[in-house]
Coordinates of C-alpha atoms and ligand atoms in Angstrom, one line a residue:
M1 CA 0.1 0.1 0.1
Q2 CA 2.7 2.7 0.8
K3 CA 4.0 2.6 -2.5
D4 CA 0.9 3.1 -4.1
L5 CA 0.3 5.2 -1.6
E6 CA 3.8 6.9 -2.8
L7 CA 2.9 6.8 -6.8
F8 CA -0.1 8.6 -6.2
I9 CA 1.5 11.9 -5.1
Q10 CA 3.1 11.4 -7.1
L11 CA 0.7 11.1 -9.7
T12 CA -1.5 13.6 -8.8
Q13 CA 1.6 16.0 -8.5
E14 CA 2.2 15.6 -12.6
L15 CA -1.4 16.3 -12.8
L16 CA -1.2 19.5 -10.9
E17 CA 1.5 20.8 -12.4
H18 CA -0.4 19.9 -15.8
E19 CA -3.1 21.6 -15.0
N20 CA -1.5 24.4 -13.8
R21 CA 0.1 24.7 -17.2
K22 CA -2.5 24.0 -19.7
G23 CA -6.3 23.3 -18.6
A24 CA -7.8 21.6 -21.0
V25 CA -6.9 19.1 -23.6
E26 CA -6.3 17.9 -26.5
A27 CA -9.6 15.8 -26.9
I28 CA -8.9 11.9 -28.8
P29 CA -11.3 11.4 -30.9
S30 CA -13.2 8.6 -30.4
N31 CA -13.0 6.2 -32.5
E32 CA -9.1 6.4 -32.0
L33 CA -9.5 6.3 -28.0
F34 CA -7.5 2.6 -28.3
E35 CA -5.5 3.0 -30.7
K36 CA -3.8 6.2 -28.8
I37 CA -4.2 5.1 -25.3
D38 CA -3.4 1.5 -24.5
L39 CA -6.4 0.1 -22.1
E40 CA -6.2 -3.3 -23.0
L41 CA -6.9 -5.7 -20.5
R42 CA -4.6 -8.6 -21.0
D43 CA -3.3 -12.6 -19.7
E44 CA -0.6 -11.2 -18.4
P45 CA 0.1 -8.6 -16.0
T46 CA 1.5 -5.7 -16.4
L47 CA 5.0 -4.6 -14.0
D48 CA 5.6 -1.9 -12.7
E49 CA 7.5 0.7 -14.6
E50 CA 5.2 0.0 -17.5
F51 CA 1.8 0.1 -16.0
T52 CA 3.1 3.8 -14.5
N53 CA 3.8 4.8 -17.5
Q54 CA 0.5 4.3 -19.0
L55 CA -1.5 5.5 -15.8
R56 CA 0.3 8.0 -16.3
K57 CA -0.5 8.6 -20.1
L58 CA -4.8 7.6 -19.4
I59 CA -4.6 10.7 -16.3
L60 CA -2.5 13.6 -17.9
N61 CA -4.8 13.0 -21.4
T62 CA -8.7 12.7 -19.3
P63 CA -10.8 16.2 -20.1
R64 CA -9.6 18.2 -17.0
T65 CA -12.3 19.2 -15.0
A66 CA -11.1 21.4 -11.7
T67 CA -9.4 23.9 -14.4
E68 CA -10.5 27.2 -14.8
L69 CA -11.6 25.8 -19.0
F70 CA -13.4 24.1 -17.6
F71 CA -17.8 24.9 -18.1
N72 CA -19.7 22.1 -19.0
Q73 CA -21.7 21.0 -16.9
L74 CA -22.8 21.4 -13.6
F75 CA -19.9 20.9 -11.8
G76 CA -16.2 21.9 -12.0
G77 CA -13.3 23.2 -9.8
R78 CA -11.9 21.1 -7.1
I79 CA -11.2 22.7 -2.9
G80 CA -9.1 20.6 -1.4
K81 CA -10.8 19.8 2.3
A82 CA -13.5 17.8 0.2
V83 CA -11.4 15.5 -1.8
L84 CA -9.5 14.9 0.9
G85 CA -12.6 13.8 2.7
D86 CA -13.5 11.2 -0.3
L87 CA -10.1 9.8 -0.3
L88 CA -10.0 8.6 3.5
A89 CA -14.0 7.5 2.5
V90 CA -11.8 5.8 -0.5
M91 CA -9.3 3.8 2.3
L92 CA -11.7 3.4 5.2
N93 CA -13.9 1.5 2.6
N94 CA -17.3 1.7 4.9
S95 CA -20.4 0.9 3.6
M96 CA -23.0 2.9 5.3
Y97 CA -25.6 0.1 5.9
T98 CA -25.2 0.1 9.6
Y99 CA -23.4 1.6 12.9
K100 CA -21.5 -1.9 13.2
V101 CA -19.8 -1.7 10.2
A102 CA -19.2 2.6 9.2
G103 CA -19.2 3.4 13.4
P104 CA -18.6 7.0 13.4
Q105 CA -19.6 7.8 9.8
V106 CA -22.7 7.6 10.3
G107 CA -22.7 10.3 12.9
V108 CA -20.9 12.0 10.1
E109 CA -23.9 11.6 7.5
K110 CA -26.9 12.0 10.1
E111 CA -25.2 15.8 11.3
I112 CA -25.3 17.0 7.7
I113 CA -28.8 15.9 7.5
R114 CA -29.9 17.3 10.4
N115 CA -28.0 20.4 9.5
V116 CA -29.2 21.0 6.4
S117 CA -32.6 19.3 7.5
N118 CA -33.1 22.9 9.8
L119 CA -31.7 25.3 6.3
C120 CA -34.7 24.0 3.8
G121 CA -37.5 24.6 6.9
Y122 CA -37.9 21.1 8.1
G123 CA -36.5 21.6 11.5
D124 CA -37.0 18.0 13.6
A125 CA -39.0 16.3 11.3
G126 CA -36.7 15.9 7.6
V127 CA -35.2 13.2 7.5
G128 CA -33.5 12.2 4.6
T129 CA -30.3 9.9 2.9
I130 CA -27.8 10.2 0.8
A131 CA -28.4 8.7 -2.8
P132 CA -26.1 8.0 -5.5
G133 CA -26.6 11.4 -7.3
G134 CA -29.8 13.9 -8.1
S135 CA -31.4 11.2 -10.4
M136 CA -32.2 8.8 -7.4
S137 CA -32.3 11.4 -5.3
N138 CA -35.5 12.5 -7.6
L139 CA -36.7 8.4 -7.4
M140 CA -36.9 7.9 -3.7
A141 CA -39.0 10.8 -3.9
M142 CA -40.8 9.7 -6.3
I143 CA -41.7 6.3 -4.9
M144 CA -42.0 7.5 -1.1
G145 CA -45.1 10.2 -3.2
R146 CA -47.0 7.1 -5.2
D147 CA -46.2 4.8 -1.7
K148 CA -47.8 7.1 -0.1
Y149 CA -50.9 7.8 -2.7
D150 CA -51.0 4.2 -3.1
P151 CA -50.2 2.6 0.1
K152 CA -51.3 -0.4 -1.8
S153 CA -49.3 -0.2 -5.0
R154 CA -45.7 -1.6 -2.9
I155 CA -47.3 -4.7 -2.5
D156 CA -49.5 -5.0 -5.7
G157 CA -47.7 -3.2 -8.0
V158 CA -49.8 0.3 -9.2
N159 CA -52.9 -0.4 -10.6
S160 CA -54.4 2.9 -11.6
K161 CA -53.8 5.6 -14.0
M162 CA -51.0 7.7 -12.3
T163 CA -49.7 11.1 -13.3
L164 CA -47.3 13.1 -13.0
Y165 CA -46.3 17.0 -13.3
T166 CA -43.2 19.1 -14.0
S167 CA -41.6 22.1 -15.6
E168 CA -41.2 22.0 -19.5
N169 CA -38.0 22.2 -18.2
S170 CA -36.8 19.8 -16.1
H171 CA -34.8 17.0 -15.7
Y172 CA -34.6 13.7 -18.0
S173 CA -35.0 12.0 -14.8
I174 CA -37.6 12.1 -13.7
P175 CA -39.7 10.8 -17.2
K176 CA -36.7 7.3 -17.0
N177 CA -37.5 8.0 -13.3
A178 CA -41.8 7.8 -14.1
A179 CA -40.7 4.8 -16.4
F180 CA -38.7 2.8 -13.6
I181 CA -41.7 2.8 -10.9
G182 CA -44.0 1.9 -12.5
I183 CA -46.3 5.1 -13.9
G184 CA -44.7 4.7 -17.3
R185 CA -43.8 7.7 -19.4
K186 CA -47.3 8.3 -21.0
Q187 CA -48.6 9.5 -17.8
V188 CA -45.7 12.3 -16.7
R189 CA -47.3 15.9 -18.1
Y190 CA -45.1 18.3 -19.4
V191 CA -46.3 22.4 -16.9
K192 CA -45.7 24.9 -19.4
S193 CA -42.8 27.3 -18.1
D194 CA -43.3 31.3 -18.7
D195 CA -40.8 33.2 -20.3
K196 CA -37.6 32.6 -17.7
G197 CA -38.3 28.8 -17.9
R198 CA -40.8 28.9 -14.5
M199 CA -43.2 26.2 -14.3
I200 CA -46.8 28.7 -14.2
P201 CA -48.8 27.2 -11.4
E202 CA -52.4 28.4 -13.6
E203 CA -51.8 25.7 -16.2
L204 CA -50.5 22.7 -13.7
D205 CA -53.2 23.2 -12.2
R206 CA -55.5 23.2 -15.2
M207 CA -54.2 20.2 -15.8
I208 CA -54.6 18.5 -12.2
N209 CA -58.0 19.2 -13.2
E210 CA -58.9 17.9 -16.5
D211 CA -57.1 14.5 -15.2
L212 CA -59.3 14.2 -12.4
E213 CA -62.0 14.8 -14.9
A214 CA -60.6 12.0 -17.7
G215 CA -60.1 9.8 -14.1
H216 CA -56.3 9.6 -13.4
S217 CA -54.8 10.0 -10.0
P218 CA -52.6 13.0 -10.1
F219 CA -49.9 11.6 -7.5
F220 CA -46.6 13.8 -7.0
V221 CA -45.8 17.3 -9.0
N222 CA -41.7 17.8 -9.0
S223 CA -40.3 21.6 -9.0
T224 CA -37.4 22.1 -9.4
A225 CA -34.5 24.8 -8.1
G226 CA -32.4 25.4 -10.8
T227 CA -33.7 24.2 -14.3
T228 CA -30.6 22.6 -15.9
V229 CA -30.4 24.7 -19.1
L230 CA -31.8 28.4 -17.9
G231 CA -31.2 28.3 -13.9
A232 CA -35.0 29.1 -13.8
F233 CA -36.6 28.8 -9.9
D234 CA -40.2 27.3 -10.0
P235 CA -42.3 29.0 -7.0
I236 CA -42.3 27.1 -4.5
P237 CA -46.3 28.9 -2.1
E238 CA -48.4 28.4 -5.7
I239 CA -47.8 25.3 -6.7
S240 CA -48.0 24.4 -2.7
K241 CA -51.1 25.6 -2.8
I242 CA -52.3 23.3 -5.5
C243 CA -50.9 20.6 -4.4
K244 CA -52.0 20.4 -0.6
K245 CA -55.8 21.2 -2.1
H246 CA -55.6 18.3 -3.8
N247 CA -53.2 15.7 -1.9
I248 CA -50.6 15.9 -4.1
W249 CA -47.2 14.6 -2.4
L250 CA -44.4 18.3 -4.1
H251 CA -41.0 17.2 -4.7
V252 CA -38.4 20.2 -5.3
D253 CA -35.7 19.1 -7.0
G254 CA -32.4 21.6 -6.3
A255 CA -30.0 19.4 -7.7
Y256 CA -28.8 21.5 -9.7
C257 CA -28.8 25.1 -7.3
G258 CA -31.1 24.1 -4.1
S259 CA -27.3 25.1 -2.6
V260 CA -29.3 28.6 -1.9
I261 CA -30.1 27.4 1.4
F262 CA -26.9 28.3 2.4
S263 CA -26.9 32.1 1.7
H264 CA -29.0 35.2 3.3
K265 CA -28.4 36.4 0.5
Y266 CA -30.3 34.3 -2.1
R267 CA -32.7 31.3 -0.3
H268 CA -35.2 33.4 -1.1
L269 CA -34.7 32.1 -4.9
V270 CA -36.7 28.9 -2.6
D271 CA -38.8 30.8 -0.8
G272 CA -41.9 28.0 0.7
L273 CA -39.1 25.2 0.6
H274 CA -40.9 23.8 3.9
L275 CA -44.1 24.0 2.7
S276 CA -42.4 20.0 0.3
D277 CA -42.6 16.8 0.9
S278 CA -39.2 16.5 0.4
F279 CA -36.0 18.5 -1.1
S280 CA -32.7 17.1 -2.8
V281 CA -29.9 19.1 -3.4
N282 CA -26.5 18.0 -5.2
A283 CA -23.7 19.7 -2.7
H284 CA -21.5 18.0 -5.5
K285 CA -22.5 20.6 -8.0
M286 CA -23.5 24.1 -6.1
L287 CA -20.4 22.9 -3.4
G288 CA -18.2 22.0 -5.1
T289 CA -17.8 18.6 -3.5
P290 CA -16.2 16.0 -5.7
L291 CA -19.1 13.7 -7.4
T292 CA -21.4 12.2 -6.1
C293 CA -23.1 14.2 -3.1
S294 CA -26.5 14.1 -3.6
I295 CA -29.6 15.0 -0.6
I296 CA -32.6 13.9 -0.4
L297 CA -34.8 14.8 2.6
T298 CA -38.1 14.2 3.5
K299 CA -40.1 15.4 6.5
H300 CA -42.4 12.7 6.4
R301 CA -40.7 10.3 8.8
D302 CA -42.9 6.7 7.7
C303 CA -42.9 7.6 3.8
I304 CA -38.9 6.8 4.1
Y305 CA -39.2 3.7 6.2
T306 CA -42.8 2.0 4.8
S307 CA -40.6 3.1 1.0
F308 CA -37.1 1.5 1.7
S309 CA -37.1 -0.7 4.8
N310 CA -36.9 -4.0 4.9
E311 CA -36.3 -6.3 7.0
A312 CA -32.4 -8.3 7.3
D313 CA -31.4 -10.0 10.0
Y314 CA -27.7 -11.2 7.6
L315 CA -27.6 -7.2 7.8
Y316 CA -29.0 -6.1 11.0
Q317 CA -27.8 -7.0 13.7
T318 CA -26.8 -4.5 16.6
D319 CA -27.9 -1.2 17.0
E320 CA -31.6 1.3 16.1
D321 CA -33.1 1.3 13.1
D322 CA -31.6 5.8 13.8
F323 CA -28.6 4.4 13.6
N324 CA -28.5 2.2 11.0
L325 CA -28.9 4.2 7.9
G326 CA -29.7 0.9 5.4
K327 CA -33.0 1.1 6.8
T328 CA -33.9 4.5 4.8
S329 CA -31.1 3.8 1.5
L330 CA -31.7 2.4 -2.1
Q331 CA -29.4 0.4 -2.1
C332 CA -27.9 -2.4 -0.5
G333 CA -24.1 -1.3 -0.4
R334 CA -23.4 2.1 -0.2
R335 CA -20.3 4.4 -0.6
N336 CA -19.5 7.4 2.1
D337 CA -20.3 9.6 0.2
A338 CA -20.9 12.2 3.3
L339 CA -17.5 12.2 4.4
K340 CA -16.2 14.8 2.2
L341 CA -19.1 16.8 3.1
W342 CA -18.2 16.9 6.4
T343 CA -14.4 17.3 6.0
L344 CA -15.5 20.3 3.9
W345 CA -18.5 21.8 6.1
K346 CA -16.4 21.4 8.8
S347 CA -13.4 23.3 7.9
V348 CA -14.8 26.2 6.4
G349 CA -17.8 26.9 9.1
T350 CA -21.8 26.9 6.9
K351 CA -20.4 30.7 6.9
G352 CA -18.0 29.2 4.0
L353 CA -20.6 27.7 2.3
E354 CA -22.4 30.6 1.7
E355 CA -19.2 32.5 0.7
I356 CA -19.1 29.2 -1.6
V357 CA -22.0 29.7 -3.6
D358 CA -22.0 33.4 -3.1
Q359 CA -18.6 33.2 -5.1
Q360 CA -20.9 31.6 -8.1
F361 CA -23.6 34.0 -8.0
H362 CA -20.6 36.9 -8.5
L363 CA -18.9 35.5 -11.3
A364 CA -23.1 35.3 -13.0
D365 CA -23.5 38.8 -12.8
V366 CA -19.8 39.5 -13.9
A367 CA -20.3 37.3 -17.2
R368 CA -23.8 38.9 -17.3
D369 CA -22.0 42.1 -16.8
Y370 CA -19.9 41.5 -19.2
I371 CA -22.1 40.5 -22.7
K372 CA -24.1 43.3 -21.6
S373 CA -21.9 45.8 -22.4
N374 CA -20.3 44.4 -25.6
P375 CA -22.9 44.8 -28.9
N376 CA -20.8 41.1 -30.0
Y377 CA -23.5 39.0 -27.8
T378 CA -27.1 38.6 -27.2
L379 CA -27.7 37.6 -24.0
Y380 CA -30.9 34.9 -23.7
S381 CA -30.9 33.9 -19.6
F382 CA -31.3 35.8 -16.7
E383 CA -30.8 37.5 -13.2
D384 CA -30.3 35.4 -10.1
S385 CA -29.0 32.4 -12.6
V386 CA -25.8 30.7 -12.1
S387 CA -25.7 29.4 -15.7
I388 CA -25.2 32.8 -18.2
C389 CA -26.8 31.4 -21.7
F390 CA -26.0 33.9 -25.0
N391 CA -25.0 34.1 -27.8
Y392 CA -21.6 35.2 -30.0
K393 CA -22.0 37.4 -33.0
D394 CA -23.6 35.2 -35.1
I395 CA -22.0 32.1 -35.0
P396 CA -24.0 28.7 -34.2
A397 CA -23.0 27.9 -30.7
Q398 CA -23.1 24.0 -31.1
T399 CA -20.6 25.0 -34.2
L400 CA -18.3 26.9 -31.7
C401 CA -18.5 24.5 -28.3
T402 CA -17.7 21.8 -30.1
K403 CA -14.5 23.7 -32.3
L404 CA -13.8 24.7 -29.0
Y405 CA -13.6 21.8 -27.5
Q406 CA -12.2 20.2 -29.5
E407 CA -8.9 22.4 -30.0
A408 CA -8.7 22.3 -26.8
K409 CA -9.3 26.0 -26.2
L410 CA -12.4 25.7 -23.6
V411 CA -15.1 23.3 -22.7
V412 CA -18.3 24.7 -23.5
G413 CA -22.0 23.4 -23.6
Y414 CA -24.8 24.7 -25.1
G415 CA -28.6 24.2 -24.7
Q416 CA -31.7 25.8 -25.6
F417 CA -34.8 27.4 -25.1
K418 CA -37.8 27.9 -26.2
G419 CA -36.5 26.8 -30.1
Q420 CA -33.4 29.1 -29.1
E421 CA -29.7 27.1 -29.1
F422 CA -27.0 29.4 -27.2
I423 CA -23.8 28.6 -25.2
R424 CA -24.3 28.1 -21.5
L425 CA -21.9 29.4 -19.7
V426 CA -22.3 28.0 -15.9
T427 CA -20.2 29.9 -13.0
V428 CA -20.5 26.3 -10.5
N429 CA -17.0 26.6 -10.2
S430 CA -15.9 28.9 -7.1
T431 CA -12.2 28.3 -7.1
N432 CA -13.1 30.8 -10.2
K433 CA -12.2 34.4 -9.7
D434 CA -13.3 38.0 -11.3
E435 CA -10.7 36.9 -14.3
D436 CA -11.0 33.5 -15.1
I437 CA -14.6 34.6 -16.7
L438 CA -13.4 37.3 -18.6
N439 CA -10.9 35.1 -19.9
F440 CA -13.2 32.5 -20.8
F441 CA -14.6 35.9 -22.9
E442 CA -10.9 36.3 -23.9
I443 CA -10.0 32.9 -25.2
L444 CA -13.9 33.0 -27.0
E445 CA -13.4 36.0 -28.8
T446 CA -9.6 35.5 -30.1
Y447 CA -10.6 31.8 -31.6
A448 CA -13.9 33.2 -33.1
K449 CA -12.1 36.1 -35.2
E450 CA -9.0 33.8 -36.2
E451 CA -11.5 30.7 -37.5
L452 CA -14.4 33.7 -38.1
Q453 CA -15.2 32.3 -42.1
E454 CA -14.6 28.4 -41.1
L455 CA -17.5 29.1 -37.9
Q456 CA -20.4 30.9 -40.0
A457 CA -19.3 28.8 -43.3
Ligands
PLP1 C1 -28.1 17.9 -12.3 C2 -29.0 17.6 -12.0 C3 -30.2 16.7 -11.7 C4 -29.1 15.0 -11.6 O1 -28.6 15.0 -11.1 P1 -27.6 13.5 -11.7 O2 -26.6 14.0 -9.9 O3 -26.5 13.9 -12.1 O4 -27.9 12.2 -10.8 C5 -31.7 16.2 -11.6 N1 -31.8 17.2 -11.8 C6 -31.3 18.6 -11.8 C7 -32.4 19.8 -12.2 C8 -30.1 18.6 -11.8 O5 -29.8 20.3 -12.6

């Protein structure tokens, strides 16, 4: 093990040096991958030096998500204290299902759940777990909503035409999960959004009433706190009123921007969150922990146990349910995704997490101000969002993003809203500074200038 740890330090130091020199790697075309890097697994062992060389090549050719040139998805950057926690979790290799196996690590997760529960307004009623990502958190919420609406569905399967509602801009895990749990994709209703990408509550109410009249069974509404493309926030109080009227489970999918609960300045974006039945937030997005760390909470203790606990005498042999976290989780064996958030939170405090969140909104302001002051740009996004959507001159977003990626200039993606395609810059890397954002635009403009004719063709 000692030798492997030394190799780890050596290789990660090389990686850091390379990242400092160049924030983006030359992309290897997928059809050349297996020629360019020796990935083949053979009968014979690969010995030390050769092994190290091949591993180095693999690492140094992998996309660099931690650098100031990566803006592609809803995560990025690297925060040392969070990485430290995750590395230790790998060394300890506990499974979070029982106190017997995870010991004090159970307390680490419980303390996170307790604090997030207070911040989101569930208080002492809040219970929850850490799921393998936001899609799975949404799955857990949907299952709880189904079982609460129709307790027999757990036993007999789904027998009625159950319907669920989500905005047309919500995450694709919603229809996938509807298929997984036997509701069916056709039973998902996409509620229209307004000109800023927020669900229109009147539309929601209308669709629910229509379904009731047609003999369907509305059971679940998914409201998004930070839609995947625009970063828009659905209005929770209005949506909650409709859900209460019809006795429907309200989930708030805060995978992307639910972390605004840490910020005094921005928590108003999720006003009414305490009215929801469940809430999820990805610490690996706005809080900057390594992938994955997704927290799912509900204020209905009975629901999470009803939907997820299962007796197993070969597993639960000591302690109470409260300390045997397997009783409320999706999986059996479960890696310790809590420790990386705990090490970060413990070291910087809740105030430090607030600064991390606020910095991302600040960087978004820097980007929007730059775009607004420059007539070569068209802005499509709105205030209070860390997704900045724009186009540069009349260059198609797709062409520009793909070229920038292939030439290792920048890694950024594109998105669509109401038929318009644009570049989507996400400022979720809180370790970035103002100049990193300005540098993004400079690189983009320099490249566009050199290649303008080809790009417009
Ligand atoms: C990212 C995202 C998800 C999915 O989270 P994963 O951890 O990638 O599975 C769900 N909903 C929203 C709004 C997201 O932005």
